[in-house]
Amino acid sequence: MDNKIIYFDHAATTPVKPEVLEEMMPYFTNKFGNASTIYSIGRESKKAIEEAREKVAKALGAMPREIFFTGSGSEADNWAIKGVAYSNRSKGNHIITTAIEHHAVLHTCQYLESDGFEVTYLPVDENGLVSPEQVRKAIKPNTILITIMFANNEIGTIQPIAEIGKIAKEHNIYFHTDAVQAVGNIPINVNELNVDLLSLSAHKFYGPKGVGALYVRKGVKITNFLHGGAQERGRRASTENVPGIVGLGKAIELATNNIEQYNKKLIELRDRTIEEITKKIPFVKLNGDRYKRLPGNVNFSFQFIEGESLLLMLDMKGIAASSGSACTSGSLDPSHVLLAIGLDHETAHGSLRITFGEENTHEDVDYLMEVLPMIVERLREMSPLYEKVKRGN
Amino acid sequence: MYSEKVMDHFMNPRNVGEIENADGVGEVGNAKCGDIMKIYLKIENDVIKEAKFKTFGCGAAVATSSMATELIVGKTIEEALKITNQAVADALDGLPPVKMHCSNLAEEAIKAAIEDYLIKTGRLNKESECGACGRRCDDLHHHLDEDED
């Protein structure tokens, strides 16, 4: 085994592109000025932040003043949901979301429930889709916010965001979408989609970690998130992470400019992998919608084996991937997403997520298809569950 | 997060398989929790001559199964019954705290297999049950919490 690592976990994080890093570097050292100061190196920082804001706005079809930088995608989700909830409490206390949101949304909603808000967690179908009709039916006179993710981080399913946005608009309800997995993978225009708030995170599209953004449509009532200085127009105090913001700006520009070519490549790798796994390995199930899914996402359950074992063996072969198994999450329960699409615990424990990115090639898939069937077979030979199947009972 | 010994026993597990007409068979855990361990024993004059296992579970579950079978071969059933989950974990140079419940499973599987042997040889009433077999995830959660505290 050589030392090369084949990285198949781009939904977890991506490497910073050299062009992005290059733009960031001066802001760590000689261009270190605090953007709130009036001398030249301070003004330079301020200018760099505003240029990044314009790039983010352009990528989303928004206005620069509608973009607020945050410390992460999770922070953007927290701000959007708590901010709208507390600012609009006099109008109502009901929030609509889905059962398969990221924990940054789910746990924020649960927190709000403990503070007197009412939350509807819409179930999803076996492919992880929520229907616009379900959303419409869940609306009540006291509904103030709909928050539904653009694309799922585990199974890659893309939700009907435009249709949901239309319904939200008809009912005059704010619509937030956690687009952390979607930005850079799906073209997004917040006006065409009728999205009022949108969260994104730089490190999912070859930008740095520790920086994200929240789009807030002009006129949306939302509380300030961090109290302190006048940064981000007083809504999110903190001395700006200038290199991070510059990196986010560059990364989103590159990602959105190149989206069609990038998608074409990822879809090819994805479809080939789905096809070959289905053909070469028995007792498997593709999780998530076959077509309405992120270009780079493959998620399979392998019956009779457990996900962490699978990941460890892949790691020994130099492949980095992810699983919805309990054993990889630090809890004893398997992924809430896999349970929500109706998998039993046993099948949910045996899931493998492969997420392709920029540097992956067909040779990487060749190698995966060389080792994966062997590893699955080896673990199955060790499994008492498989033994029962082979005996036919 | 795993010791080298755990990885060794995971990648090269000892005693994987089944024993035809085993003298004692124990199966504990359930698929819902994400791990099942099945141990087969060949026993002569109350001495464990051979042990084999099959396990559905994480790296720690496979490694503890492998180590547990190594520890009991050559021991009398009385000695084998005294092997604790801590002893299995120690023999593997330790397990991460969240994985300690996997070593409980190994201890319970050994007990279940020996009890099966005792029942088969008429020395134990079928009614007296293995304390581990009926345990559910929730109970294991408790164990886990205690271990972490």
XYZ file of C-alpha atoms in Angstrom:
542
model
C 0.000 0.000 0.000
C 1.439 3.375 -0.962
C 0.903 6.570 0.966
C -1.511 8.195 -1.430
C -4.826 9.039 0.151
C -7.900 8.997 -2.008
C -10.228 11.539 -0.488
C -13.930 10.782 -0.919
C -15.356 12.982 1.836
C -15.947 16.365 0.214
C -19.287 16.779 1.971
C -17.317 16.849 5.241
C -14.831 19.421 4.036
C -12.699 20.349 1.037
C -9.080 21.480 0.706
C -8.454 25.199 0.175
C -7.658 25.895 -3.484
C -4.193 27.385 -4.077
C -5.730 30.448 -5.791
C -7.912 30.991 -2.725
C -5.023 30.647 -0.295
C -2.944 33.036 -2.369
C -5.583 35.755 -2.063
C -5.896 35.178 1.666
C -2.201 35.217 2.552
C -1.469 38.988 2.561
C -4.309 39.530 5.049
C -2.531 37.412 7.660
C 0.692 39.387 7.496
C 1.328 42.787 5.921
C -2.352 43.638 5.308
C -3.333 42.869 8.898
C -5.233 46.087 9.637
C -8.464 46.114 11.618
C -11.249 46.935 9.169
C -12.843 49.333 11.667
C -9.887 51.746 11.604
C -9.400 54.744 9.346
C -5.732 54.470 8.335
C -4.658 52.873 5.079
C -4.104 49.252 6.122
C -7.446 49.333 7.941
C -9.198 50.732 4.900
C -7.591 48.023 2.791
C -9.108 45.358 4.988
C -12.489 47.056 4.821
C -12.283 47.187 1.042
C -11.329 43.505 0.842
C -14.342 42.561 2.977
C -16.715 44.577 0.822
C -15.313 43.044 -2.352
C -15.877 39.591 -0.899
C -19.413 40.590 0.034
C -20.067 41.607 -3.562
C -18.783 38.259 -4.794
C -21.077 36.345 -2.440
C -24.023 38.557 -3.415
C -23.319 38.006 -7.107
C -23.131 34.234 -6.636
C -26.597 34.208 -5.056
C -28.282 36.914 -7.132
C -28.551 39.060 -4.008
C -27.530 42.601 -3.034
C -24.249 43.045 -1.122
C -26.052 44.646 1.835
C -28.061 41.419 2.217
C -24.906 39.333 2.930
C -23.598 38.979 6.496
C -20.399 37.110 7.263
C -20.409 34.594 10.109
C -17.972 32.193 11.745
C -19.526 29.083 10.160
C -22.527 27.527 8.479
C -23.811 26.389 11.873
C -23.659 29.952 13.135
C -25.588 31.170 10.096
C -28.281 28.530 10.765
C -28.476 29.467 14.437
C -28.757 33.150 13.644
C -31.369 32.718 10.898
C -33.667 30.542 12.982
C -33.322 32.128 16.424
C -33.124 35.613 14.928
C -36.367 35.287 12.980
C -38.109 33.418 15.800
C -37.368 36.010 18.483
C -37.934 38.992 16.229
C -41.339 37.779 15.077
C -42.653 36.276 18.289
C -45.503 38.752 18.463
C -46.790 37.386 15.143
C -46.592 33.732 16.077
C -44.477 30.934 17.485
C -44.716 28.128 14.925
C -41.799 26.903 12.816
C -41.878 24.289 10.051
C -38.811 22.177 9.278
C -38.003 18.587 8.259
C -36.815 15.489 10.081
C -33.608 15.299 8.018
C -32.075 18.714 8.671
C -28.485 19.113 9.796
C -28.118 19.200 13.583
C -27.325 22.926 13.368
C -30.983 23.371 12.392
C -32.564 20.502 14.337
C -30.925 21.304 17.654
C -31.650 25.013 17.227
C -35.324 24.168 16.684
C -35.299 21.895 19.728
C -33.784 24.695 21.762
C -36.570 27.027 20.635
C -39.156 24.411 21.619
C -37.790 24.593 25.151
C -38.442 28.322 25.008
C -42.111 28.167 24.054
C -41.927 27.782 20.281
C -43.794 25.061 18.438
C -41.973 23.133 15.721
C -43.373 20.815 13.038
C -40.794 18.294 11.812
C -42.084 17.165 8.426
C -41.398 13.530 7.572
C -39.760 12.714 4.245
C -40.424 9.956 1.719
C -38.142 6.965 1.146
C -35.858 9.085 -1.041
C -35.587 11.864 1.508
C -37.924 14.266 -0.277
C -40.422 16.564 1.364
C -43.349 17.576 -0.861
C -44.474 21.196 -1.303
C -47.985 19.982 -0.475
C -46.818 18.731 2.932
C -45.380 22.161 3.623
C -48.594 23.886 2.573
C -50.678 21.657 4.830
C -48.404 22.271 7.813
C -48.875 26.051 7.671
C -50.927 27.479 10.535
C -52.016 31.022 11.373
C -49.133 31.280 13.839
C -46.404 30.018 11.454
C -43.539 32.517 11.247
C -40.741 30.524 9.625
C -40.158 27.627 7.256
C -36.603 26.257 7.367
C -35.784 23.463 4.925
C -32.349 22.414 3.745
C -31.444 22.835 0.089
C -29.615 19.513 -0.206
C -29.002 16.843 2.373
C -25.468 16.329 3.654
C -25.775 12.554 4.020
C -27.929 11.263 1.189
C -27.576 14.231 -1.173
C -31.303 14.624 -1.857
C -32.193 18.047 -3.296
C -35.469 19.506 -2.038
C -38.043 21.348 -4.207
C -36.846 24.717 -2.908
C -38.496 26.884 -5.602
C -41.928 25.352 -4.989
C -41.576 25.700 -1.233
C -40.392 29.291 -1.670
C -43.495 30.067 -3.713
C -45.759 28.670 -0.999
C -43.914 30.601 1.712
C -44.289 33.799 -0.267
C -48.011 33.249 -0.889
C -48.502 32.879 2.853
C -46.169 35.706 3.767
C -43.979 33.418 5.876
C -40.210 33.748 6.045
C -38.311 30.959 4.279
C -34.788 29.972 5.346
C -32.714 27.317 3.609
C -29.542 25.701 4.893
C -27.618 25.646 1.607
C -24.281 24.577 3.083
C -24.097 21.503 0.825
C -25.668 23.176 -2.195
C -23.597 26.311 -2.779
C -20.976 25.579 -5.421
C -22.877 22.474 -6.525
C -26.250 23.875 -7.602
C -26.828 27.260 -9.265
C -28.772 29.402 -6.787
C -30.716 32.614 -7.274
C -32.453 33.711 -4.082
C -35.003 35.831 -5.937
C -36.031 33.141 -8.385
C -36.334 30.697 -5.508
C -38.140 33.106 -3.144
C -35.666 32.373 -0.395
C -35.563 34.973 2.418
C -32.579 33.635 4.347
C -29.793 31.290 3.221
C -26.823 29.798 5.093
C -23.518 28.852 3.489
C -20.054 27.751 4.580
C -16.753 28.404 2.767
C -14.982 25.128 3.525
C -17.537 23.095 1.574
C -16.473 24.730 -1.709
C -12.668 24.894 -1.413
C -12.592 27.908 0.873
C -11.209 28.077 4.421
C -12.808 26.683 7.562
C -14.188 29.045 10.191
C -16.094 31.374 7.882
C -19.615 31.331 6.516
C -22.337 33.736 5.535
C -26.017 34.373 6.006
C -28.091 35.960 3.274
C -30.925 38.010 4.764
C -33.388 39.498 2.302
C -33.839 43.245 2.742
C -36.787 43.908 5.032
C -36.664 40.573 6.914
C -37.108 41.133 10.642
C -34.274 39.411 12.483
C -32.578 40.076 15.809
C -28.899 40.972 15.962
C -26.775 37.913 16.650
C -23.658 39.088 18.482
C -23.773 42.304 20.467
C -20.717 44.505 20.516
C -19.062 46.625 17.876
C -20.536 47.930 14.640
C -19.196 45.154 12.398
C -21.658 43.699 9.882
C -23.782 46.811 10.427
C -24.082 46.063 14.113
C -25.837 42.747 13.533
C -22.907 40.462 14.126
C -20.225 42.130 16.237
C -16.641 40.759 16.192
C -13.498 41.943 14.491
C -13.815 40.485 11.028
C -11.894 37.380 10.019
C -10.485 39.238 7.018
C -8.372 36.423 5.476
C -11.296 34.020 5.915
C -13.780 36.413 4.346
C -11.438 37.111 1.438
C -11.031 33.350 0.989
C -14.780 32.810 1.040
C -15.225 35.492 -1.614
C -12.625 33.999 -3.916
C -13.853 30.445 -3.371
C -17.500 31.237 -4.126
C -16.472 33.134 -7.229
C -14.463 30.182 -8.537
C -17.126 27.668 -7.549
C -20.011 29.453 -9.209
C -18.112 30.418 -12.357
C -17.140 26.838 -12.973
C -20.287 25.117 -11.768
C -21.391 23.426 -15.017
C -18.060 21.861 -15.828
C -17.537 20.803 -12.223
C -20.978 19.213 -12.034
C -20.522 17.344 -15.283
C -17.400 15.682 -13.950
C -18.893 14.841 -10.558
C -22.094 13.455 -12.057
C -20.027 11.150 -14.260
C -18.079 9.807 -11.278
C -21.245 9.538 -9.184
C -23.328 7.717 -11.776
C -20.546 5.328 -12.617
C -19.987 4.489 -8.945
C -23.695 3.979 -8.273
C -23.985 1.728 -11.304
C -20.918 -0.377 -10.484
C -21.709 -0.849 -6.803
C -25.248 -1.909 -7.692
C -23.920 -4.348 -10.267
C -20.946 -5.810 -8.394
C -22.133 -6.060 -4.793
C -25.271 -7.945 -3.717
C -27.554 -6.848 -0.836
C -27.018 -3.111 -1.248
C -29.412 -0.189 -1.252
C -28.838 3.275 -2.673
C -29.923 5.872 -0.123
C -31.427 9.121 -1.388
C -33.111 10.038 -4.641
C -31.435 8.572 -7.733
C -31.731 11.800 -9.749
C -32.627 14.675 -7.432
C -29.273 14.371 -5.693
C -26.062 16.339 -5.315
C -23.667 15.787 -8.234
C -20.941 14.293 -6.058
C -22.958 12.233 -3.562
C -23.093 8.438 -3.360
C -24.667 6.809 -0.308
C -25.201 3.073 -0.016
C -26.248 0.703 2.729
C -24.462 -2.633 2.714
C -26.564 -5.172 4.521
C -25.144 -7.387 7.303
C -22.103 -5.214 7.973
C -21.386 -2.207 10.106
C -20.218 1.139 8.771
C -17.292 1.864 11.045
C -15.653 -1.458 10.190
C -16.086 -0.621 6.538
C -14.500 2.821 7.004
C -11.549 1.384 8.938
C -10.839 -1.160 6.238
C -11.148 1.474 3.499
C -8.797 3.681 5.513
C -6.244 0.873 5.643
C -6.436 0.873 1.838
C -5.911 4.629 1.724
C -9.511 5.660 1.081
C -11.194 8.344 3.228
C -14.997 8.141 3.316
C -17.852 8.549 5.775
C -20.739 6.590 7.297
C -24.044 7.165 9.050
C -23.208 4.391 11.472
C -23.657 5.091 15.157
C -20.105 4.072 15.849
C -18.757 6.958 13.837
C -20.982 9.589 15.411
C -20.020 9.230 19.063
C -23.566 8.175 19.958
C -25.157 4.748 19.829
C -27.876 5.723 17.391
C -27.418 5.589 13.658
C -28.042 8.634 11.475
C -31.415 10.371 11.960
C -31.513 10.927 8.203
C -31.245 7.223 7.376
C -33.884 6.372 9.980
C -36.153 9.128 8.588
C -36.066 7.606 5.082
C -37.303 4.382 6.640
C -34.186 2.248 7.002
C -34.181 -0.162 9.921
C -31.382 0.303 12.440
C -29.391 -2.600 11.104
C -29.336 -1.236 7.535
C -28.665 2.297 8.755
C -25.606 1.071 10.684
C -24.147 -0.306 7.448
C -24.056 2.851 5.377
C -21.196 4.336 3.386
C -21.106 7.880 2.044
C -18.740 8.775 -0.773
C -18.641 12.425 -1.821
C -16.578 13.320 -4.864
C -14.725 16.544 -5.517
C -12.332 18.451 -7.702
C -9.288 16.185 -7.434
C -11.063 12.826 -7.879
C -10.604 10.872 -11.093
C -11.920 7.762 -12.802
C -8.745 6.000 -11.625
C -9.856 6.701 -8.053
C -13.179 5.008 -8.816
C -11.320 2.093 -10.456
C -9.381 1.626 -7.235
C -12.490 1.931 -5.071
C -14.234 -0.717 -7.146
C -11.190 -2.951 -6.818
C -11.113 -2.872 -3.005
C -14.714 -2.236 -1.914
C -16.285 -5.534 -3.050
C -13.477 -7.451 -1.306
C -13.857 -5.524 1.926
C -17.629 -5.953 1.957
C -17.271 -9.671 1.343
C -14.645 -10.012 4.047
C -16.812 -8.276 6.647
C -19.844 -10.283 5.598
C -17.927 -13.530 6.031
C -17.360 -12.418 9.612
C -20.996 -11.430 10.206
C -23.471 -13.701 12.009
C -26.272 -11.917 10.112
C -24.881 -12.940 6.731
C -24.474 -16.518 7.893
C -28.223 -16.686 8.453
C -28.925 -15.357 4.961
C -26.574 -17.834 3.338
C -28.336 -20.641 5.141
C -31.580 -19.237 3.845
C -33.384 -18.505 7.090
C -8.352 6.511 18.240
C -7.675 2.757 18.406
C -4.506 1.196 19.792
C -2.235 -0.733 17.445
C -3.320 -3.940 19.097
C -6.993 -3.187 18.442
C -6.204 -2.459 14.807
C -4.177 -5.650 14.530
C -7.014 -7.764 15.946
C -9.479 -5.922 13.710
C -7.479 -6.328 10.505
C -6.286 -9.858 11.306
C -8.925 -11.285 13.594
C -8.054 -14.615 15.226
C -10.551 -17.459 15.341
C -13.170 -16.175 12.928
C -15.662 -18.820 11.940
C -18.019 -21.455 13.277
C -17.609 -24.804 15.017
C -19.763 -27.680 13.772
C -21.585 -29.324 16.672
C -20.171 -26.847 19.153
C -20.527 -27.732 22.826
C -21.630 -24.223 23.653
C -22.906 -21.335 21.523
C -23.623 -17.822 22.786
C -25.110 -14.936 20.850
C -25.531 -11.499 22.411
C -26.337 -7.959 21.306
C -28.739 -7.031 18.553
C -28.606 -5.441 15.142
C -30.524 -2.408 16.363
C -27.610 -1.457 18.604
C -25.173 -2.070 15.784
C -23.401 -5.084 17.215
C -23.990 -8.799 17.506
C -21.438 -11.286 18.751
C -21.723 -15.029 18.370
C -19.197 -17.336 20.028
C -18.815 -21.105 19.470
C -16.939 -23.262 21.984
C -15.479 -26.749 21.841
C -15.189 -27.947 25.441
C -13.623 -31.143 26.794
C -13.729 -31.984 30.496
C -14.727 -28.407 31.257
C -11.665 -27.079 29.458
C -12.155 -24.816 26.433
C -10.293 -26.480 23.561
C -11.374 -24.224 20.740
C -13.262 -20.952 20.312
C -14.592 -19.320 17.147
C -16.628 -16.208 16.594
C -18.700 -14.224 14.139
C -19.348 -10.567 14.768
C -21.432 -7.825 13.201
C -20.116 -4.574 14.564
C -17.529 -1.854 14.663
C -13.743 -2.202 14.813
C -13.770 -2.502 18.596
C -16.457 -5.194 18.511
C -14.429 -7.321 16.095
C -11.177 -6.796 18.012
C -12.715 -7.652 21.390
C -14.305 -10.788 19.915
C -10.939 -11.846 18.561
C -9.119 -11.119 21.835
C -11.803 -12.778 23.947
C -11.482 -16.033 21.976
C -7.704 -15.930 22.427
C -8.020 -15.370 26.170
C -10.352 -18.292 26.861
C -8.761 -21.074 24.851
C -6.994 -23.479 27.227
C -8.880 -22.167 30.250
C -11.389 -24.087 32.339
C -14.937 -22.821 32.134
C -14.607 -21.522 35.677
C -11.556 -19.486 34.730
C -13.219 -18.269 31.547
C -16.245 -17.071 33.470
C -13.969 -14.840 35.532
C -12.730 -12.927 32.495
C -14.099 -9.417 32.733
C -14.726 -6.864 30.048
C -11.909 -4.817 31.560
C -9.526 -7.748 31.127
C -10.436 -8.000 27.444
C -9.989 -4.246 27.002
C -6.675 -4.282 28.883
C -5.372 -7.113 26.724
C -6.014 -4.840 23.740
C -4.072 -1.967 25.359
C -7.329 -0.208 26.132
C -10.390 0.967 24.223
C -11.755 4.481 23.724
C -14.393 5.228 26.428
C -17.291 5.229 23.946
C -16.275 1.748 22.852
C -16.183 0.088 26.268
C -19.668 -1.338 25.730
C -18.189 -3.495 22.972
C -16.030 -5.232 25.556
C -19.128 -5.851 27.697
C -20.501 -7.680 24.727
C -17.465 -9.997 24.595
C -17.747 -10.845 28.295
C -21.451 -11.488 27.897
C -20.939 -13.678 24.824
C -18.463 -15.887 26.696
C -20.913 -16.240 29.595
C -23.778 -17.030 27.252
C -21.776 -19.727 25.444
C -20.677 -21.363 28.716
C -24.221 -21.250 30.060
C -25.381 -22.946 26.871
C -22.777 -25.657 27.510
C -23.916 -26.071 31.091
C -27.531 -26.357 29.968
C -26.606 -28.894 27.282
C -24.712 -30.982 29.822
C -27.642 -30.833 32.201
C -25.893 -28.855 34.889
C -27.940 -25.698 34.513
C -31.666 -25.258 34.382
C -32.927 -23.793 31.107
C -35.040 -21.356 33.082
C -32.076 -19.581 34.565
C -31.266 -17.115 31.871
C -28.211 -15.379 30.680
C -28.323 -11.907 32.095
C -26.900 -10.415 28.974
C -29.002 -11.985 26.258
C -32.108 -9.959 26.776
C -30.363 -6.664 27.215
C -31.338 -3.837 25.025
C -29.508 -0.840 23.647
C -30.834 1.328 26.461
C -29.095 -0.783 29.057
C -25.887 -0.581 27.106
C -26.322 3.168 26.946
C -26.367 3.206 30.728
C -23.183 1.220 30.828
C -21.657 3.636 28.409
C -22.648 6.648 30.472
C -21.276 5.105 33.618
C -18.020 4.303 31.924
C -17.683 7.845 30.734
C -18.362 9.454 34.088
